[in-house]
PDB file of C-alpha atoms in Angstrom:
ATOM      1  CA  MET A   1       0.219 -19.403   4.380  1.00 57.00           C
ATOM      2  CA  LYS A   2       1.927 -22.329   5.748  1.00 61.00           C
ATOM      3  CA  PHE A   3       1.700 -26.106   5.514  1.00 64.00           C
ATOM      4  CA  GLN A   4       0.127 -28.646   7.745  1.00 63.00           C
ATOM      5  CA  GLU A   5       3.274 -31.106   7.495  1.00 59.00           C
ATOM      6  CA  THR A   6       6.563 -29.502   6.164  1.00 57.00           C
ATOM      7  CA  TYR A   7      10.234 -30.378   7.028  1.00 47.00           C
ATOM      8  CA  THR A   8      10.714 -27.028   8.997  1.00 51.00           C
ATOM      9  CA  PRO A   9       7.625 -25.529  11.302  1.00 55.00           C
ATOM     10  CA  PHE A  10       8.184 -22.292   9.590  1.00 56.00           C
ATOM     11  CA  ALA A  11       7.964 -23.179   5.565  1.00 58.00           C
ATOM     12  CA  ASP A  12       6.424 -20.431   3.757  1.00 62.00           C
ATOM     13  CA  PRO A  13       5.303 -20.675   0.020  1.00 66.00           C
ATOM     14  CA  MET A  14       5.185 -16.882  -0.248  1.00 64.00           C
ATOM     15  CA  ARG A  15       9.290 -16.868  -0.351  1.00 65.00           C
ATOM     16  CA  ASN A  16       8.877 -18.377  -3.740  1.00 67.00           C
ATOM     17  CA  VAL A  17       6.305 -15.797  -5.312  1.00 75.00           C
ATOM     18  CA  GLU A  18       6.838 -12.194  -6.672  1.00 79.00           C
ATOM     19  CA  TRP A  19       6.221  -9.713  -4.181  1.00 80.00           C
ATOM     20  CA  ARG A  20       4.811 -11.769  -1.484  1.00 76.00           C
ATOM     21  CA  ASN A  21       1.695 -12.701  -3.747  1.00 83.00           C
ATOM     22  CA  GLN A  22       0.394  -9.343  -3.806  1.00 88.00           C
ATOM     23  CA  ALA A  23      -1.308 -10.258  -6.969  1.00 91.00           C
ATOM     24  CA  GLY A  24      -2.975 -13.414  -5.406  1.00 89.00           C
ATOM     25  CA  ALA A  25      -3.948 -11.375  -2.321  1.00 90.00           C
ATOM     26  CA  GLN A  26      -5.624  -8.329  -4.641  1.00 95.00           C
ATOM     27  CA  THR A  27      -7.061 -11.152  -6.997  1.00 95.00           C
ATOM     28  CA  ASP A  28      -8.605 -12.784  -3.490  1.00 93.00           C
ATOM     29  CA  CYS A  29     -10.022  -9.508  -2.413  1.00 94.00           C
ATOM     30  CA  LEU A  30     -11.513  -8.929  -5.938  1.00 96.00           C
ATOM     31  CA  LEU A  31     -13.403 -12.339  -5.882  1.00 95.00           C
ATOM     32  CA  GLN A  32     -14.606 -12.024  -2.181  1.00 94.00           C
ATOM     33  CA  TYR A  33     -16.436  -8.548  -2.710  1.00 95.00           C
ATOM     34  CA  LYS A  34     -16.954  -9.098  -6.568  1.00 94.00           C
ATOM     35  CA  GLU A  35     -20.904  -9.094  -5.981  1.00 93.00           C
ATOM     36  CA  VAL A  36     -21.433  -6.741  -3.115  1.00 95.00           C
ATOM     37  CA  ALA A  37     -18.815  -3.329  -4.209  1.00 96.00           C
ATOM     38  CA  GLU A  38     -19.449  -0.464  -6.995  1.00 96.00           C
ATOM     39  CA  PHE A  39     -15.416  -0.555  -7.135  1.00 97.00           C
ATOM     40  CA  VAL A  40     -12.289  -1.925  -5.782  1.00 97.00           C
ATOM     41  CA  ALA A  41      -9.210   0.035  -5.430  1.00 97.00           C
ATOM     42  CA  PHE A  42      -5.738  -1.309  -5.522  1.00 96.00           C
ATOM     43  CA  PHE A  43      -3.735   0.607  -3.424  1.00 95.00           C
ATOM     44  CA  ASP A  44      -1.115   0.145  -1.265  1.00 92.00           C
ATOM     45  CA  ILE A  45      -1.105   1.514   2.243  1.00 91.00           C
ATOM     46  CA  ASP A  46       1.186   4.598   1.362  1.00 92.00           C
ATOM     47  CA  ASP A  47      -1.014   5.923  -1.709  1.00 95.00           C
ATOM     48  CA  ILE A  48      -3.234   8.360  -1.076  1.00 94.00           C
ATOM     49  CA  LEU A  49      -5.920   9.816  -3.866  1.00 96.00           C
ATOM     50  CA  ILE A  50      -7.016  13.140  -3.530  1.00 94.00           C
ATOM     51  CA  PRO A  51     -10.081  13.961  -5.755  1.00 92.00           C
ATOM     52  CA  ARG A  52      -9.568  17.098  -7.211  1.00 85.00           C
ATOM     53  CA  LEU A  53     -12.912  17.571  -8.990  1.00 83.00           C
ATOM     54  CA  SER A  54     -15.201  15.190  -6.615  1.00 90.00           C
ATOM     55  CA  HIS A  55     -15.958  15.587  -2.609  1.00 87.00           C
ATOM     56  CA  ASN A  56     -15.575  11.669  -2.113  1.00 91.00           C
ATOM     57  CA  TYR A  57     -14.174   8.508  -3.826  1.00 94.00           C
ATOM     58  CA  HIS A  58     -17.733   7.324  -4.473  1.00 95.00           C
ATOM     59  CA  GLN A  59     -18.353  10.624  -6.750  1.00 96.00           C
ATOM     60  CA  GLU A  60     -14.938  10.399  -8.104  1.00 96.00           C
ATOM     61  CA  PHE A  61     -15.067   6.807  -9.174  1.00 97.00           C
ATOM     62  CA  SER A  62     -18.672   7.135 -10.246  1.00 97.00           C
ATOM     63  CA  ASN A  63     -18.122  10.127 -12.426  1.00 96.00           C
ATOM     64  CA  HIS A  64     -15.483   8.412 -14.614  1.00 96.00           C
ATOM     65  CA  PHE A  65     -17.465   5.056 -15.415  1.00 97.00           C
ATOM     66  CA  ASN A  66     -20.534   6.599 -15.749  1.00 97.00           C
ATOM     67  CA  ALA A  67     -18.784   8.711 -18.561  1.00 97.00           C
ATOM     68  CA  TYR A  68     -17.324   5.520 -20.001  1.00 97.00           C
ATOM     69  CA  PRO A  69     -19.771   2.619 -19.156  1.00 96.00           C
ATOM     70  CA  SER A  70     -17.778   0.530 -21.423  1.00 96.00           C
ATOM     71  CA  TYR A  71     -14.356   0.628 -19.285  1.00 98.00           C
ATOM     72  CA  HIS A  72     -13.587  -1.739 -16.688  1.00 98.00           C
ATOM     73  CA  SER A  73     -10.836   0.220 -14.713  1.00 98.00           C
ATOM     74  CA  ILE A  74      -9.383   3.710 -14.035  1.00 97.00           C
ATOM     75  CA  PHE A  75      -5.713   4.108 -13.817  1.00 98.00           C
ATOM     76  CA  TYR A  76      -4.033   6.988 -11.672  1.00 97.00           C
ATOM     77  CA  ASN A  77      -0.346   7.726 -12.040  1.00 95.00           C
ATOM     78  CA  LYS A  78       1.533   8.142  -8.790  1.00 95.00           C
ATOM     79  CA  ARG A  79       3.503  11.185  -7.641  1.00 94.00           C
ATOM     80  CA  ASP A  80       6.160  10.660  -4.941  1.00 93.00           C
ATOM     81  CA  VAL A  81       6.010  12.983  -1.836  1.00 94.00           C
ATOM     82  CA  SER A  82       8.757  13.149   1.036  1.00 92.00           C
ATOM     83  CA  VAL A  83       7.082  14.343   4.516  1.00 89.00           C
ATOM     84  CA  GLU A  84       8.580  14.947   8.027  1.00 84.00           C
ATOM     85  CA  LYS A  85       8.573  12.573  10.723  1.00 79.00           C
ATOM     86  CA  ILE A  86       6.686  12.965  14.059  1.00 79.00           C
ATOM     87  CA  SER A  87       8.202  11.261  17.471  1.00 75.00           C
ATOM     88  CA  ASN A  88       5.067  12.054  19.658  1.00 79.00           C
ATOM     89  CA  VAL A  89       1.677  11.172  18.369  1.00 84.00           C
ATOM     90  CA  THR A  90       0.401  13.928  20.521  1.00 83.00           C
ATOM     91  CA  ASP A  91       1.743  16.650  18.157  1.00 82.00           C
ATOM     92  CA  PHE A  92       0.343  15.022  15.115  1.00 86.00           C
ATOM     93  CA  SER A  93      -1.582  17.168  12.495  1.00 88.00           C
ATOM     94  CA  PHE A  94      -2.359  16.641   8.937  1.00 91.00           C
ATOM     95  CA  ARG A  95      -2.286  20.484   8.668  1.00 89.00           C
ATOM     96  CA  LYS A  96       1.399  20.451   9.658  1.00 86.00           C
ATOM     97  CA  MET A  97       2.338  17.449   7.725  1.00 88.00           C
ATOM     98  CA  PHE A  98       1.059  18.778   4.516  1.00 91.00           C
ATOM     99  CA  SER A  99       2.436  22.046   5.212  1.00 88.00           C
ATOM    100  CA  THR A 100       5.988  20.604   5.220  1.00 86.00           C
ATOM    101  CA  MET A 101       5.139  17.772   1.990  1.00 91.00           C
ATOM    102  CA  LYS A 102       7.803  18.046  -0.404  1.00 91.00           C
ATOM    103  CA  ILE A 103       6.438  17.187  -3.866  1.00 92.00           C
ATOM    104  CA  GLN A 104       8.919  15.522  -5.976  1.00 92.00           C
ATOM    105  CA  GLU A 105       9.541  15.134  -9.869  1.00 91.00           C
ATOM    106  CA  GLU A 106       9.627  11.367  -9.717  1.00 87.00           C
ATOM    107  CA  GLU A 107       6.896   9.282 -11.002  1.00 88.00           C
ATOM    108  CA  GLY A 108       6.004   5.712  -9.947  1.00 86.00           C
ATOM    109  CA  TYR A 109       3.601   3.668 -11.683  1.00 91.00           C
ATOM    110  CA  GLY A 110       0.326   4.005 -10.914  1.00 95.00           C
ATOM    111  CA  LYS A 111      -2.473   2.059  -9.389  1.00 96.00           C
ATOM    112  CA  SER A 112      -6.000   1.307 -10.483  1.00 97.00           C
ATOM    113  CA  ILE A 113      -9.857   1.265  -9.212  1.00 97.00           C
ATOM    114  CA  VAL A 114     -11.781  -1.430 -10.960  1.00 98.00           C
ATOM    115  CA  ASN A 115     -15.294  -2.255 -11.833  1.00 97.00           C
ATOM    116  CA  PRO A 116     -15.544  -5.920 -10.377  1.00 96.00           C
ATOM    117  CA  LEU A 117     -17.895  -7.094 -12.533  1.00 95.00           C
ATOM    118  CA  LYS A 118     -15.845  -6.485 -15.550  1.00 96.00           C
ATOM    119  CA  TYR A 119     -12.851  -8.056 -13.523  1.00 95.00           C
ATOM    120  CA  ASN A 120     -11.868 -11.537 -12.557  1.00 94.00           C
ATOM    121  CA  SER A 121      -8.437 -11.228 -11.823  1.00 94.00           C
ATOM    122  CA  THR A 122      -5.446  -8.636 -11.667  1.00 95.00           C
ATOM    123  CA  TRP A 123      -1.979  -8.018 -11.176  1.00 93.00           C
ATOM    124  CA  ILE A 124      -0.241  -5.310  -8.723  1.00 93.00           C
ATOM    125  CA  HIS A 125      -0.939  -2.786 -10.824  1.00 94.00           C
ATOM    126  CA  HIS A 126      -3.651  -3.627 -13.447  1.00 95.00           C
ATOM    127  CA  SER A 127      -4.740  -6.839 -15.175  1.00 95.00           C
ATOM    128  CA  PHE A 128      -2.499  -8.002 -18.111  1.00 93.00           C
ATOM    129  CA  GLN A 129      -5.635 -10.450 -19.299  1.00 94.00           C
ATOM    130  CA  LEU A 130      -8.195  -7.173 -20.139  1.00 96.00           C
ATOM    131  CA  PRO A 131      -7.650  -4.807 -23.359  1.00 96.00           C
ATOM    132  CA  ARG A 132      -5.437  -1.652 -22.226  1.00 95.00           C
ATOM    133  CA  ASP A 133      -7.405   0.271 -24.462  1.00 96.00           C
ATOM    134  CA  LYS A 134     -10.860   0.155 -21.945  1.00 97.00           C
ATOM    135  CA  MET A 135      -8.787   1.291 -18.925  1.00 97.00           C
ATOM    136  CA  LEU A 136      -9.172   4.810 -18.577  1.00 97.00           C
ATOM    137  CA  LYS A 137      -6.151   6.843 -17.689  1.00 97.00           C
ATOM    138  CA  ILE A 138      -6.759  10.244 -15.689  1.00 95.00           C
ATOM    139  CA  TYR A 139      -4.306  12.599 -16.281  1.00 91.00           C
ATOM    140  CA  ASN A 140      -5.502  15.777 -14.097  1.00 89.00           C
ATOM    141  CA  THR A 141      -5.369  13.640 -10.735  1.00 93.00           C
ATOM    142  CA  GLU A 142      -2.589  11.724  -9.140  1.00 94.00           C
ATOM    143  CA  ILE A 143      -1.954   9.446  -6.394  1.00 96.00           C
ATOM    144  CA  ILE A 144       0.437  10.786  -3.990  1.00 94.00           C
ATOM    145  CA  HIS A 145       3.073   8.085  -2.648  1.00 93.00           C
ATOM    146  CA  ILE A 146       4.525   8.620   0.400  1.00 90.00           C
ATOM    147  CA  LYS A 147       7.894   7.315  -0.380  1.00 85.00           C
ATOM    148  CA  ASP A 148      10.284   9.060   1.878  1.00 83.00           C
ATOM    149  CA  ILE A 149       9.642  10.108   5.752  1.00 79.00           C
ATOM    150  CA  MET A 150      12.531  11.850   6.505  1.00 74.00           C
ATOM    151  CA  ASP A 151      14.692  11.367   9.506  1.00 68.00           C
ATOM    152  CA  ILE A 152      13.780  15.065  10.982  1.00 71.00           C
ATOM    153  CA  GLU A 153      11.269  16.085  13.323  1.00 70.00           C
ATOM    154  CA  LEU A 154       8.176  17.894  12.041  1.00 69.00           C
ATOM    155  CA  ASN A 155       8.701  21.265  12.312  1.00 71.00           C
ATOM    156  CA  GLN A 156       5.790  22.921  14.777  1.00 72.00           C
ATOM    157  CA  THR A 157       6.369  26.612  13.954  1.00 77.00           C
ATOM    158  CA  VAL A 158       6.344  26.195  10.038  1.00 75.00           C
ATOM    159  CA  PRO A 159       4.225  28.984   8.520  1.00 82.00           C
ATOM    160  CA  PHE A 160       0.711  27.163   7.131  1.00 85.00           C
ATOM    161  CA  ASN A 161       1.410  26.445   3.432  1.00 87.00           C
ATOM    162  CA  LEU A 162      -1.160  24.353   1.325  1.00 90.00           C
ATOM    163  CA  PRO A 163       1.017  22.258  -0.895  1.00 91.00           C
ATOM    164  CA  LEU A 164       0.756  22.621  -4.949  1.00 90.00           C
ATOM    165  CA  ASN A 165       0.427  19.861  -7.249  1.00 90.00           C
ATOM    166  CA  PHE A 166       3.514  19.204  -9.598  1.00 90.00           C
ATOM    167  CA  GLY A 167       4.106  21.630 -12.197  1.00 88.00           C
ATOM    168  CA  THR A 168       1.780  24.338 -10.972  1.00 90.00           C
ATOM    169  CA  LYS A 169       1.787  27.512  -9.293  1.00 88.00           C
ATOM    170  CA  SER A 170      -1.710  27.898  -8.092  1.00 89.00           C
ATOM    171  CA  ASP A 171      -3.251  24.561  -8.264  1.00 90.00           C
ATOM    172  CA  PHE A 172      -3.365  23.367  -4.785  1.00 92.00           C
ATOM    173  CA  LEU A 173      -3.120  19.490  -3.858  1.00 92.00           C
ATOM    174  CA  ILE A 174      -5.847  19.741  -1.058  1.00 93.00           C
ATOM    175  CA  ARG A 175      -8.107  22.254   0.532  1.00 91.00           C
ATOM    176  CA  GLU A 176      -7.505  23.487   3.988  1.00 92.00           C
ATOM    177  CA  MET A 177     -11.188  22.744   4.799  1.00 92.00           C
ATOM    178  CA  ASP A 178     -10.564  19.253   4.193  1.00 92.00           C
ATOM    179  CA  LEU A 179      -7.238  19.197   6.320  1.00 93.00           C
ATOM    180  CA  LYS A 180      -9.176  20.704   9.388  1.00 94.00           C
ATOM    181  CA  THR A 181     -11.855  17.774   8.859  1.00 94.00           C
ATOM    182  CA  LEU A 182      -8.966  15.534   8.645  1.00 94.00           C
ATOM    183  CA  ASP A 183      -7.495  16.906  12.118  1.00 94.00           C
ATOM    184  CA  MET A 184     -10.849  17.009  13.519  1.00 95.00           C
ATOM    185  CA  ASP A 185     -11.303  13.326  12.911  1.00 95.00           C
ATOM    186  CA  PHE A 186      -8.043  12.355  14.056  1.00 94.00           C
ATOM    187  CA  GLN A 187      -8.731  14.192  17.431  1.00 94.00           C
ATOM    188  CA  SER A 188     -12.204  12.242  17.722  1.00 94.00           C
ATOM    189  CA  SER A 189     -10.191   8.801  17.234  1.00 92.00           C
ATOM    190  CA  TYR A 190      -7.454  10.040  19.661  1.00 92.00           C
ATOM    191  CA  GLY A 191     -10.081  11.181  22.208  1.00 92.00           C
ATOM    192  CA  ASP A 192     -10.722   7.277  22.707  1.00 93.00           C
ATOM    193  CA  SER A 193      -8.804   5.970  25.832  1.00 93.00           C
ATOM    194  CA  GLN A 194      -7.989   2.308  24.253  1.00 92.00           C
ATOM    195  CA  TYR A 195      -6.690   4.239  20.971  1.00 90.00           C
ATOM    196  CA  ARG A 196      -4.766   6.782  22.806  1.00 90.00           C
ATOM    197  CA  GLU A 197      -2.962   4.135  24.911  1.00 90.00           C
ATOM    198  CA  THR A 198      -1.958   2.062  22.073  1.00 88.00           C
ATOM    199  CA  ALA A 199      -1.004   5.010  20.064  1.00 86.00           C
ATOM    200  CA  LEU A 200       1.401   6.231  23.023  1.00 84.00           C
ATOM    201  CA  LYS A 201       3.068   2.769  23.012  1.00 81.00           C
ATOM    202  CA  MET A 202       3.957   3.205  19.398  1.00 78.00           C
ATOM    203  CA  ILE A 203       7.998   3.610  18.703  1.00 70.00           C
ATOM    204  CA  ASP A 204       9.147   7.000  17.036  1.00 68.00           C
ATOM    205  CA  HIS A 205      11.910   5.804  14.676  1.00 71.00           C
ATOM    206  CA  ASN A 206      12.000   3.170  11.646  1.00 75.00           C
ATOM    207  CA  TYR A 207      13.533  -0.032  12.650  1.00 81.00           C
ATOM    208  CA  TYR A 208      12.575  -2.492   9.800  1.00 81.00           C
ATOM    209  CA  SER A 209      11.698  -0.211   6.754  1.00 79.00           C
ATOM    210  CA  PRO A 210      15.094   1.015   6.082  1.00 83.00           C
ATOM    211  CA  ILE A 211      16.094  -2.774   6.135  1.00 86.00           C
ATOM    212  CA  VAL A 212      13.484  -4.050   3.863  1.00 82.00           C
ATOM    213  CA  PHE A 213      13.968  -0.963   1.450  1.00 82.00           C
ATOM    214  CA  ASN A 214      17.607  -1.848   1.103  1.00 87.00           C
ATOM    215  CA  CYS A 215      16.353  -5.601   0.418  1.00 86.00           C
ATOM    216  CA  TYR A 216      14.292  -4.382  -2.333  1.00 82.00           C
ATOM    217  CA  ASN A 217      16.705  -2.393  -3.856  1.00 85.00           C
ATOM    218  CA  GLU A 218      19.153  -5.126  -3.848  1.00 86.00           C
ATOM    219  CA  SER A 219      16.591  -7.842  -4.985  1.00 82.00           C
ATOM    220  CA  PHE A 220      14.912  -5.690  -7.893  1.00 82.00           C
ATOM    221  CA  TYR A 221      15.168  -2.276  -8.173  1.00 82.00           C
ATOM    222  CA  GLN A 222      18.889  -2.081  -8.982  1.00 85.00           C
ATOM    223  CA  PRO A 223      19.002  -5.284 -10.941  1.00 85.00           C
ATOM    224  CA  TYR A 224      15.967  -4.366 -12.872  1.00 82.00           C
ATOM    225  CA  PHE A 225      16.182  -0.765 -13.393  1.00 80.00           C
ATOM    226  CA  VAL A 226      19.996  -0.623 -13.615  1.00 86.00           C
ATOM    227  CA  GLU A 227      21.484  -3.944 -14.472  1.00 89.00           C
ATOM    228  CA  LYS A 228      18.375  -4.237 -17.121  1.00 88.00           C
ATOM    229  CA  LYS A 229      17.876  -7.909 -15.797  1.00 87.00           C
ATOM    230  CA  GLY A 230      14.402  -9.439 -16.785  1.00 82.00           C
ATOM    231  CA  PHE A 231      12.029 -11.070 -14.043  1.00 76.00           C
ATOM    232  CA  ARG A 232      13.412 -14.633 -15.229  1.00 78.00           C
ATOM    233  CA  ASP A 233      16.586 -13.848 -13.408  1.00 81.00           C
ATOM    234  CA  ILE A 234      15.059 -12.007 -10.491  1.00 80.00           C
ATOM    235  CA  CYS A 235      12.626 -12.869  -8.142  1.00 75.00           C
ATOM    236  CA  PRO A 236      11.662  -9.604  -5.721  1.00 78.00           C
ATOM    237  CA  ASN A 237      10.361 -10.787  -2.542  1.00 76.00           C
ATOM    238  CA  ALA A 238      10.774  -9.027   1.153  1.00 69.00           C
ATOM    239  CA  ASP A 239      10.560 -12.392   2.515  1.00 67.00           C
ATOM    240  CA  ASN A 240      13.969 -13.229   1.151  1.00 68.00           C
ATOM    241  CA  CYS A 241      15.172 -10.341   3.278  1.00 77.00           C
ATOM    242  CA  GLU A 242      17.417 -10.654   6.845  1.00 79.00           C
ATOM    243  CA  LEU A 243      15.180  -9.352   9.401  1.00 78.00           C
ATOM    244  CA  PRO A 244      17.045  -9.380  12.594  1.00 81.00           C
ATOM    245  CA  GLN A 245      15.133 -10.110  15.681  1.00 78.00           C
ATOM    246  CA  ARG A 246      14.591  -7.080  18.144  1.00 78.00           C
ATOM    247  CA  ASP A 247      15.565  -7.465  21.833  1.00 77.00           C
ATOM    248  CA  ASP A 248      12.652  -5.377  22.699  1.00 76.00           C
ATOM    249  CA  ILE A 249      10.023  -6.351  20.502  1.00 74.00           C
ATOM    250  CA  LYS A 250       9.011  -9.395  18.620  1.00 74.00           C
ATOM    251  CA  CYS A 251       7.604  -9.770  15.461  1.00 77.00           C
ATOM    252  CA  ILE A 252       3.783 -10.541  15.457  1.00 79.00           C
ATOM    253  CA  HIS A 253       2.692 -13.037  12.946  1.00 78.00           C
ATOM    254  CA  SER A 254      -1.073 -13.562  11.960  1.00 80.00           C
ATOM    255  CA  ASP A 255      -1.113 -17.465  12.110  1.00 82.00           C
ATOM    256  CA  ALA A 256      -4.074 -20.113  11.825  1.00 86.00           C
ATOM    257  CA  GLU A 257      -4.739 -23.808  11.692  1.00 88.00           C
ATOM    258  CA  TYR A 258      -3.426 -24.953   8.317  1.00 83.00           C
ATOM    259  CA  VAL A 259      -4.783 -28.063   6.718  1.00 85.00           C
ATOM    260  CA  SER A 260      -3.330 -29.940   3.644  1.00 81.00           C
ATOM    261  CA  GLY A 261      -5.495 -31.707   1.131  1.00 80.00           C
ATOM    262  CA  PRO A 262      -4.708 -35.097  -0.224  1.00 81.00           C
ATOM    263  CA  GLU A 263      -1.741 -35.165  -2.581  1.00 78.00           C
ATOM    264  CA  MET A 264      -3.114 -34.488  -5.914  1.00 80.00           C
ATOM    265  CA  PHE A 265      -1.729 -33.878  -9.304  1.00 79.00           C
ATOM    266  CA  PRO A 266      -1.314 -31.092 -10.855  1.00 77.00           C
ATOM    267  CA  LEU A 267      -2.267 -29.317  -7.583  1.00 74.00           C
ATOM    268  CA  THR A 268      -2.587 -30.230  -3.776  1.00 74.00           C
ATOM    269  CA  PHE A 269      -4.952 -27.768  -1.949  1.00 79.00           C
ATOM    270  CA  HIS A 270      -3.842 -26.332   1.431  1.00 79.00           C
ATOM    271  CA  TYR A 271      -6.194 -23.886   3.204  1.00 82.00           C
ATOM    272  CA  ALA A 272      -6.131 -22.204   6.781  1.00 84.00           C
ATOM    273  CA  ILE A 273      -8.758 -21.917   9.523  1.00 89.00           C
ATOM    274  CA  ASN A 274      -9.299 -20.488  12.408  1.00 92.00           C
ATOM    275  CA  PRO A 275      -6.748 -17.423  12.372  1.00 89.00           C
ATOM    276  CA  PHE A 276      -5.235 -15.824  15.443  1.00 90.00           C
ATOM    277  CA  TRP A 277      -2.151 -14.059  16.623  1.00 88.00           C
ATOM    278  CA  SER A 278       1.496 -15.630  17.506  1.00 82.00           C
ATOM    279  CA  GLU A 279       3.534 -13.462  19.032  1.00 78.00           C
ATOM    280  CA  ASP A 280       6.423 -16.153  20.274  1.00 75.00           C
ATOM    281  CA  ILE A 281       7.633 -17.013  16.615  1.00 69.00           C
ATOM    282  CA  GLY A 282       9.711 -13.469  16.256  1.00 67.00           C
ATOM    283  CA  CYS A 283      11.416 -12.927  13.004  1.00 68.00           C
ATOM    284  CA  TYR A 284      12.736 -15.934  11.736  1.00 57.00           C
ATOM    285  CA  GLN A 285      13.761 -15.342   8.442  1.00 49.00           C
TER     286      GLN A 285
END
C-alpha cells in the first residue's frame, strides 16, 4: 500500500507494522470470504498439512469441527523439515523430494484453521480476542514447515524411502499412492506449454532468501529469543531489510492507483484501485 501524495514516490506504510502487516492481510482474507467459505486456513506458502486420518482437507476439518461444534478454530503444531534443492525443473519429483526429506526435532509455533462464522479478526497464528479453550489443538497431525532448502542437488538415485513422522518407527508421513498422485498432477501442469516455458526460465539458486533470513534473524529472532527483548523494543519487518538490486533481474512490484481521502481525525483513509504490475521500480529498499 502506498499513498497518493508523499514526500517520496516509494513511501511504504508497511515498513512500520509487524511482519509487513501479515495479520492485517489475513484478517482481510477472513472478512472477504467470511460468508462463503466453510474454513479459512492461515498457512504460509512453505507450510504443508498432510491429513493422516482423512482423505482431503475438507474431510479433515469437518471431522474436527463436527466433533466440537462450539469451537472456533483448529490449531496444528508445526514441525521443521529440510529438503534438497533441484536445479532443473524437468527432474522435479515429489517422490524423490520426500525420499530425501529430513524431519527435524525442532518445532515451530503452529497455525490455525478457523470457522469464519466464529472469527472476526486474527493475528498471524491465531486470535488473541477469542477464548483459547475453544481452540482445538491437534496432537496426532503436524504441519510440516519447509524451513531449509539444502544447497545440495537432489539425489536422483537415492532408494525410495517414505519419511516417518517424528519420533515414530513405522508411522509414515505420507502414503506412496499420494506421492504418485501429486507427481501425475505436476506432470499434467508441466505438460502445458506456457507453464513449461515459464518454469524453464526459473533460476536454480536462492538469491534473496538468505538475505531476508539473515535480516529476520538480526531484527527479530536474535533479539527476541537470545537477547530476550520484547516487542516494545523490536519491530520485526522484512521491509527494513537491505535488498540489493540484481543486475539481471529487477524486482517486480504489485502496484495500483492509490487514492487518499480527505484528512480526518483520528483516521485518514487511503485505498487502491486498478491493480497492475510494475517492472521499472526495482528493489528500492
